[in-house]
């Protein structure tokens, strides 16, 4: 009889512990949801904290994402890829600059250059129906391969994208063609 009472008491304790854990887990989920949701609209807002070189961004200093001058394509690109936040932050300062058409010697010291499509030197270059920074992965990747295999570093992603566009390797609404 004592064994049955002990088992029942132990089962009630386990049930109480499991219940507390479930309540704690639910509370954490609720707290996370409340922190990441705008209480007025119910819309989720992404909080960015990304360090890129010497730039750091957090929820308090990303007001540039709400700037109406920032193209929607760049805003949605940052929402999908938070690591591109410096690309959006530099839009006002760099979007009117001429793109770099040749690579610097720093890029090709190791043979195959590491290039980023949203680099401020060419990311704001118009490619097809949007910016190279948001839809230029094909020309950027091919530029790295071309430079590494040929040793010719005179082509930047902007120059490669320009060539692709001029030779009809870009389809509006779809991007770079597979035949590129």
PDB file of C-alpha atoms in Angstrom:
ATOM      1  CA  UNK A   1       0.000   0.000   0.000  1.00  0.00           C
ATOM      2  CA  UNK A   2       2.872   2.374   0.855  1.00  0.00           C
ATOM      3  CA  UNK A   3       4.484   1.677  -2.534  1.00  0.00           C
ATOM      4  CA  UNK A   4       1.315   2.663  -4.366  1.00  0.00           C
ATOM      5  CA  UNK A   5       1.055   5.917  -2.399  1.00  0.00           C
ATOM      6  CA  UNK A   6       4.732   6.697  -3.083  1.00  0.00           C
ATOM      7  CA  UNK A   7       4.302   6.011  -6.790  1.00  0.00           C
ATOM      8  CA  UNK A   8       1.216   8.222  -6.972  1.00  0.00           C
ATOM      9  CA  UNK A   9       3.004  10.993  -5.083  1.00  0.00           C
ATOM     10  CA  UNK A  10       6.068  10.703  -7.394  1.00  0.00           C
ATOM     11  CA  UNK A  11       3.781  10.741 -10.452  1.00  0.00           C
ATOM     12  CA  UNK A  12       2.067  13.920  -9.187  1.00  0.00           C
ATOM     13  CA  UNK A  13       5.478  15.557  -8.666  1.00  0.00           C
ATOM     14  CA  UNK A  14       6.586  14.636 -12.198  1.00  0.00           C
ATOM     15  CA  UNK A  15       3.319  15.990 -13.558  1.00  0.00           C
ATOM     16  CA  UNK A  16       3.784  19.232 -11.597  1.00  0.00           C
ATOM     17  CA  UNK A  17       7.377  19.633 -12.870  1.00  0.00           C
ATOM     18  CA  UNK A  18       6.331  18.924 -16.461  1.00  0.00           C
ATOM     19  CA  UNK A  19       3.449  21.406 -16.128  1.00  0.00           C
ATOM     20  CA  UNK A  20       5.813  24.091 -14.820  1.00  0.00           C
ATOM     21  CA  UNK A  21       8.237  23.462 -17.682  1.00  0.00           C
ATOM     22  CA  UNK A  22       5.433  23.770 -20.235  1.00  0.00           C
ATOM     23  CA  UNK A  23       4.229  27.005 -18.641  1.00  0.00           C
ATOM     24  CA  UNK A  24       7.799  28.381 -18.619  1.00  0.00           C
ATOM     25  CA  UNK A  25       8.294  27.432 -22.275  1.00  0.00           C
ATOM     26  CA  UNK A  26       4.966  29.034 -23.235  1.00  0.00           C
ATOM     27  CA  UNK A  27       5.960  32.200 -21.328  1.00  0.00           C
ATOM     28  CA  UNK A  28       9.280  32.431 -23.180  1.00  0.00           C
ATOM     29  CA  UNK A  29       7.567  31.981 -26.551  1.00  0.00           C
ATOM     30  CA  UNK A  30       4.984  34.612 -25.648  1.00  0.00           C
ATOM     31  CA  UNK A  31       7.690  37.046 -24.502  1.00  0.00           C
ATOM     32  CA  UNK A  32       9.652  36.585 -27.736  1.00  0.00           C
ATOM     33  CA  UNK A  33       6.506  37.130 -29.781  1.00  0.00           C
ATOM     34  CA  UNK A  34       5.634  40.297 -27.885  1.00  0.00           C
ATOM     35  CA  UNK A  35       9.155  41.695 -28.260  1.00  0.00           C
ATOM     36  CA  UNK A  36       9.311  41.036 -32.003  1.00  0.00           C
ATOM     37  CA  UNK A  37       5.773  42.168 -32.813  1.00  0.00           C
ATOM     38  CA  UNK A  38       4.627  45.731 -33.187  1.00  0.00           C
ATOM     39  CA  UNK A  39       1.725  46.011 -30.765  1.00  0.00           C
ATOM     40  CA  UNK A  40      -0.158  48.567 -32.872  1.00  0.00           C
ATOM     41  CA  UNK A  41      -0.287  46.718 -36.180  1.00  0.00           C
ATOM     42  CA  UNK A  42       0.504  43.160 -35.215  1.00  0.00           C
ATOM     43  CA  UNK A  43       3.133  43.153 -37.968  1.00  0.00           C
ATOM     44  CA  UNK A  44       6.444  41.449 -37.287  1.00  0.00           C
ATOM     45  CA  UNK A  45       9.390  43.781 -37.269  1.00  0.00           C
ATOM     46  CA  UNK A  46      12.874  42.454 -37.727  1.00  0.00           C
ATOM     47  CA  UNK A  47      15.455  43.703 -35.282  1.00  0.00           C
ATOM     48  CA  UNK A  48      18.855  43.875 -36.917  1.00  0.00           C
ATOM     49  CA  UNK A  49      22.076  43.575 -35.085  1.00  0.00           C
ATOM     50  CA  UNK A  50      24.816  43.007 -37.564  1.00  0.00           C
ATOM     51  CA  UNK A  51      28.412  44.046 -37.587  1.00  0.00           C
ATOM     52  CA  UNK A  52      29.924  44.627 -41.001  1.00  0.00           C
ATOM     53  CA  UNK A  53      33.485  45.847 -40.921  1.00  0.00           C
ATOM     54  CA  UNK A  54      33.315  48.837 -38.601  1.00  0.00           C
ATOM     55  CA  UNK A  55      29.551  49.304 -38.930  1.00  0.00           C
ATOM     56  CA  UNK A  56      27.093  48.009 -36.325  1.00  0.00           C
ATOM     57  CA  UNK A  57      23.346  48.346 -36.589  1.00  0.00           C
ATOM     58  CA  UNK A  58      20.644  47.661 -34.040  1.00  0.00           C
ATOM     59  CA  UNK A  59      16.931  48.404 -33.698  1.00  0.00           C
ATOM     60  CA  UNK A  60      17.635  51.941 -32.505  1.00  0.00           C
ATOM     61  CA  UNK A  61      19.634  53.028 -35.545  1.00  0.00           C
ATOM     62  CA  UNK A  62      17.932  51.471 -38.551  1.00  0.00           C
ATOM     63  CA  UNK A  63      15.614  54.380 -39.295  1.00  0.00           C
ATOM     64  CA  UNK A  64      17.064  54.527 -42.822  1.00  0.00           C
ATOM     65  CA  UNK A  65      15.023  51.384 -43.592  1.00  0.00           C
ATOM     66  CA  UNK A  66      11.868  53.483 -43.222  1.00  0.00           C
ATOM     67  CA  UNK A  67      13.153  56.205 -45.576  1.00  0.00           C
ATOM     68  CA  UNK A  68      10.761  56.428 -48.553  1.00  0.00           C
ATOM     69  CA  UNK A  69      13.737  57.136 -50.832  1.00  0.00           C
ATOM     70  CA  UNK A  70      15.098  53.632 -50.163  1.00  0.00           C
ATOM     71  CA  UNK A  71      13.851  51.349 -52.944  1.00  0.00           C
ATOM     72  CA  UNK A  72      11.493  48.583 -51.835  1.00  0.00           C
ATOM     73  CA  UNK A  73      13.716  45.998 -53.512  1.00  0.00           C
ATOM     74  CA  UNK A  74      16.644  46.944 -51.257  1.00  0.00           C
ATOM     75  CA  UNK A  75      14.415  47.030 -48.165  1.00  0.00           C
ATOM     76  CA  UNK A  76      13.029  43.550 -48.874  1.00  0.00           C
ATOM     77  CA  UNK A  77      16.550  42.306 -49.715  1.00  0.00           C
ATOM     78  CA  UNK A  78      17.709  43.370 -46.246  1.00  0.00           C
ATOM     79  CA  UNK A  79      14.693  41.690 -44.661  1.00  0.00           C
ATOM     80  CA  UNK A  80      15.632  38.408 -46.374  1.00  0.00           C
ATOM     81  CA  UNK A  81      19.390  38.810 -45.850  1.00  0.00           C
ATOM     82  CA  UNK A  82      20.175  40.903 -42.730  1.00  0.00           C
ATOM     83  CA  UNK A  83      23.897  40.772 -43.507  1.00  0.00           C
ATOM     84  CA  UNK A  84      23.201  43.250 -46.337  1.00  0.00           C
ATOM     85  CA  UNK A  85      22.109  46.018 -43.979  1.00  0.00           C
ATOM     86  CA  UNK A  86      25.183  48.151 -44.731  1.00  0.00           C
ATOM     87  CA  UNK A  87      24.133  48.068 -48.405  1.00  0.00           C
ATOM     88  CA  UNK A  88      20.835  49.741 -47.445  1.00  0.00           C
ATOM     89  CA  UNK A  89      22.550  52.120 -45.020  1.00  0.00           C
ATOM     90  CA  UNK A  90      24.915  53.368 -47.740  1.00  0.00           C
ATOM     91  CA  UNK A  91      22.224  53.781 -50.407  1.00  0.00           C
ATOM     92  CA  UNK A  92      21.909  57.565 -50.094  1.00  0.00           C
ATOM     93  CA  UNK A  93      25.667  58.125 -50.163  1.00  0.00           C
ATOM     94  CA  UNK A  94      26.689  55.639 -52.850  1.00  0.00           C
ATOM     95  CA  UNK A  95      23.754  55.110 -55.211  1.00  0.00           C
ATOM     96  CA  UNK A  96      24.768  58.001 -57.455  1.00  0.00           C
ATOM     97  CA  UNK A  97      28.439  56.986 -57.695  1.00  0.00           C
ATOM     98  CA  UNK A  98      29.818  55.414 -60.864  1.00  0.00           C
ATOM     99  CA  UNK A  99      30.462  51.678 -60.413  1.00  0.00           C
ATOM    100  CA  UNK A 100      33.971  50.299 -60.291  1.00  0.00           C
ATOM    101  CA  UNK A 101      34.552  48.372 -63.504  1.00  0.00           C
ATOM    102  CA  UNK A 102      37.944  46.813 -62.653  1.00  0.00           C
ATOM    103  CA  UNK A 103      39.105  44.984 -59.536  1.00  0.00           C
ATOM    104  CA  UNK A 104      41.785  46.244 -57.153  1.00  0.00           C
ATOM    105  CA  UNK A 105      44.951  44.245 -56.645  1.00  0.00           C
ATOM    106  CA  UNK A 106      43.736  43.374 -53.116  1.00  0.00           C
ATOM    107  CA  UNK A 107      40.994  41.215 -54.588  1.00  0.00           C
ATOM    108  CA  UNK A 108      43.193  38.943 -56.642  1.00  0.00           C
ATOM    109  CA  UNK A 109      46.204  38.286 -54.446  1.00  0.00           C
ATOM    110  CA  UNK A 110      44.890  34.811 -53.611  1.00  0.00           C
ATOM    111  CA  UNK A 111      43.991  33.836 -57.184  1.00  0.00           C
ATOM    112  CA  UNK A 112      40.210  33.650 -56.841  1.00  0.00           C
ATOM    113  CA  UNK A 113      38.787  36.930 -55.589  1.00  0.00           C
ATOM    114  CA  UNK A 114      36.057  36.970 -52.954  1.00  0.00           C
ATOM    115  CA  UNK A 115      33.475  39.422 -54.250  1.00  0.00           C
ATOM    116  CA  UNK A 116      30.139  40.386 -52.742  1.00  0.00           C
ATOM    117  CA  UNK A 117      27.301  41.435 -55.033  1.00  0.00           C
ATOM    118  CA  UNK A 118      26.138  44.201 -52.660  1.00  0.00           C
ATOM    119  CA  UNK A 119      29.602  45.766 -52.378  1.00  0.00           C
ATOM    120  CA  UNK A 120      29.165  49.545 -52.482  1.00  0.00           C
ATOM    121  CA  UNK A 121      31.585  49.798 -55.415  1.00  0.00           C
ATOM    122  CA  UNK A 122      29.130  48.077 -57.782  1.00  0.00           C
ATOM    123  CA  UNK A 123      26.024  47.049 -55.801  1.00  0.00           C
ATOM    124  CA  UNK A 124      24.052  50.146 -56.858  1.00  0.00           C
ATOM    125  CA  UNK A 125      24.782  49.542 -60.550  1.00  0.00           C
ATOM    126  CA  UNK A 126      21.525  48.984 -62.443  1.00  0.00           C
ATOM    127  CA  UNK A 127      21.363  45.420 -63.754  1.00  0.00           C
ATOM    128  CA  UNK A 128      18.311  44.317 -65.712  1.00  0.00           C
ATOM    129  CA  UNK A 129      15.303  45.528 -63.755  1.00  0.00           C
ATOM    130  CA  UNK A 130      16.958  46.136 -60.375  1.00  0.00           C
ATOM    131  CA  UNK A 131      20.272  46.777 -58.657  1.00  0.00           C
ATOM    132  CA  UNK A 132      23.239  44.459 -59.032  1.00  0.00           C
ATOM    133  CA  UNK A 133      23.339  44.273 -55.233  1.00  0.00           C
ATOM    134  CA  UNK A 134      19.904  42.654 -55.076  1.00  0.00           C
ATOM    135  CA  UNK A 135      19.908  40.464 -58.181  1.00  0.00           C
ATOM    136  CA  UNK A 136      23.504  40.160 -59.343  1.00  0.00           C
ATOM    137  CA  UNK A 137      24.602  36.838 -57.870  1.00  0.00           C
ATOM    138  CA  UNK A 138      25.179  35.323 -61.334  1.00  0.00           C
ATOM    139  CA  UNK A 139      27.501  38.026 -62.690  1.00  0.00           C
ATOM    140  CA  UNK A 140      29.296  38.263 -59.334  1.00  0.00           C
ATOM    141  CA  UNK A 141      29.913  34.506 -59.160  1.00  0.00           C
ATOM    142  CA  UNK A 142      31.002  34.332 -62.793  1.00  0.00           C
ATOM    143  CA  UNK A 143      33.328  37.275 -62.242  1.00  0.00           C
ATOM    144  CA  UNK A 144      35.095  35.388 -59.429  1.00  0.00           C
ATOM    145  CA  UNK A 145      35.412  32.222 -61.522  1.00  0.00           C
ATOM    146  CA  UNK A 146      36.554  34.133 -64.619  1.00  0.00           C
ATOM    147  CA  UNK A 147      39.227  36.046 -62.699  1.00  0.00           C
ATOM    148  CA  UNK A 148      40.476  32.937 -60.917  1.00  0.00           C
ATOM    149  CA  UNK A 149      40.673  30.741 -64.016  1.00  0.00           C
ATOM    150  CA  UNK A 150      41.944  33.289 -66.514  1.00  0.00           C
ATOM    151  CA  UNK A 151      44.056  35.554 -64.331  1.00  0.00           C
ATOM    152  CA  UNK A 152      42.278  38.505 -65.968  1.00  0.00           C
ATOM    153  CA  UNK A 153      41.179  40.806 -63.141  1.00  0.00           C
ATOM    154  CA  UNK A 154      39.984  43.642 -65.334  1.00  0.00           C
ATOM    155  CA  UNK A 155      36.334  42.613 -64.904  1.00  0.00           C
ATOM    156  CA  UNK A 156      34.325  43.658 -61.855  1.00  0.00           C
ATOM    157  CA  UNK A 157      30.799  42.342 -61.189  1.00  0.00           C
ATOM    158  CA  UNK A 158      29.449  45.604 -62.691  1.00  0.00           C
ATOM    159  CA  UNK A 159      31.341  45.054 -65.912  1.00  0.00           C
ATOM    160  CA  UNK A 160      30.261  41.388 -66.038  1.00  0.00           C
ATOM    161  CA  UNK A 161      26.628  42.417 -65.406  1.00  0.00           C
ATOM    162  CA  UNK A 162      26.820  45.076 -68.116  1.00  0.00           C
ATOM    163  CA  UNK A 163      28.123  42.484 -70.572  1.00  0.00           C
ATOM    164  CA  UNK A 164      25.396  39.994 -69.547  1.00  0.00           C
ATOM    165  CA  UNK A 165      22.692  42.631 -69.998  1.00  0.00           C
ATOM    166  CA  UNK A 166      24.027  43.788 -73.362  1.00  0.00           C
ATOM    167  CA  UNK A 167      24.207  40.187 -74.624  1.00  0.00           C
ATOM    168  CA  UNK A 168      20.675  39.305 -73.479  1.00  0.00           C
ATOM    169  CA  UNK A 169      21.657  37.052 -70.587  1.00  0.00           C
ATOM    170  CA  UNK A 170      19.172  38.841 -68.358  1.00  0.00           C
ATOM    171  CA  UNK A 171      15.401  38.302 -68.414  1.00  0.00           C
ATOM    172  CA  UNK A 172      13.242  40.956 -66.754  1.00  0.00           C
ATOM    173  CA  UNK A 173      11.392  39.549 -63.766  1.00  0.00           C
ATOM    174  CA  UNK A 174      13.427  36.333 -63.805  1.00  0.00           C
ATOM    175  CA  UNK A 175      17.044  37.442 -63.540  1.00  0.00           C
ATOM    176  CA  UNK A 176      20.219  36.096 -65.095  1.00  0.00           C
ATOM    177  CA  UNK A 177      19.572  33.270 -67.555  1.00  0.00           C
ATOM    178  CA  UNK A 178      21.001  29.807 -66.920  1.00  0.00           C
ATOM    179  CA  UNK A 179      22.830  29.938 -70.244  1.00  0.00           C
ATOM    180  CA  UNK A 180      24.975  32.756 -68.888  1.00  0.00           C
TER     181      UNK A 180
END
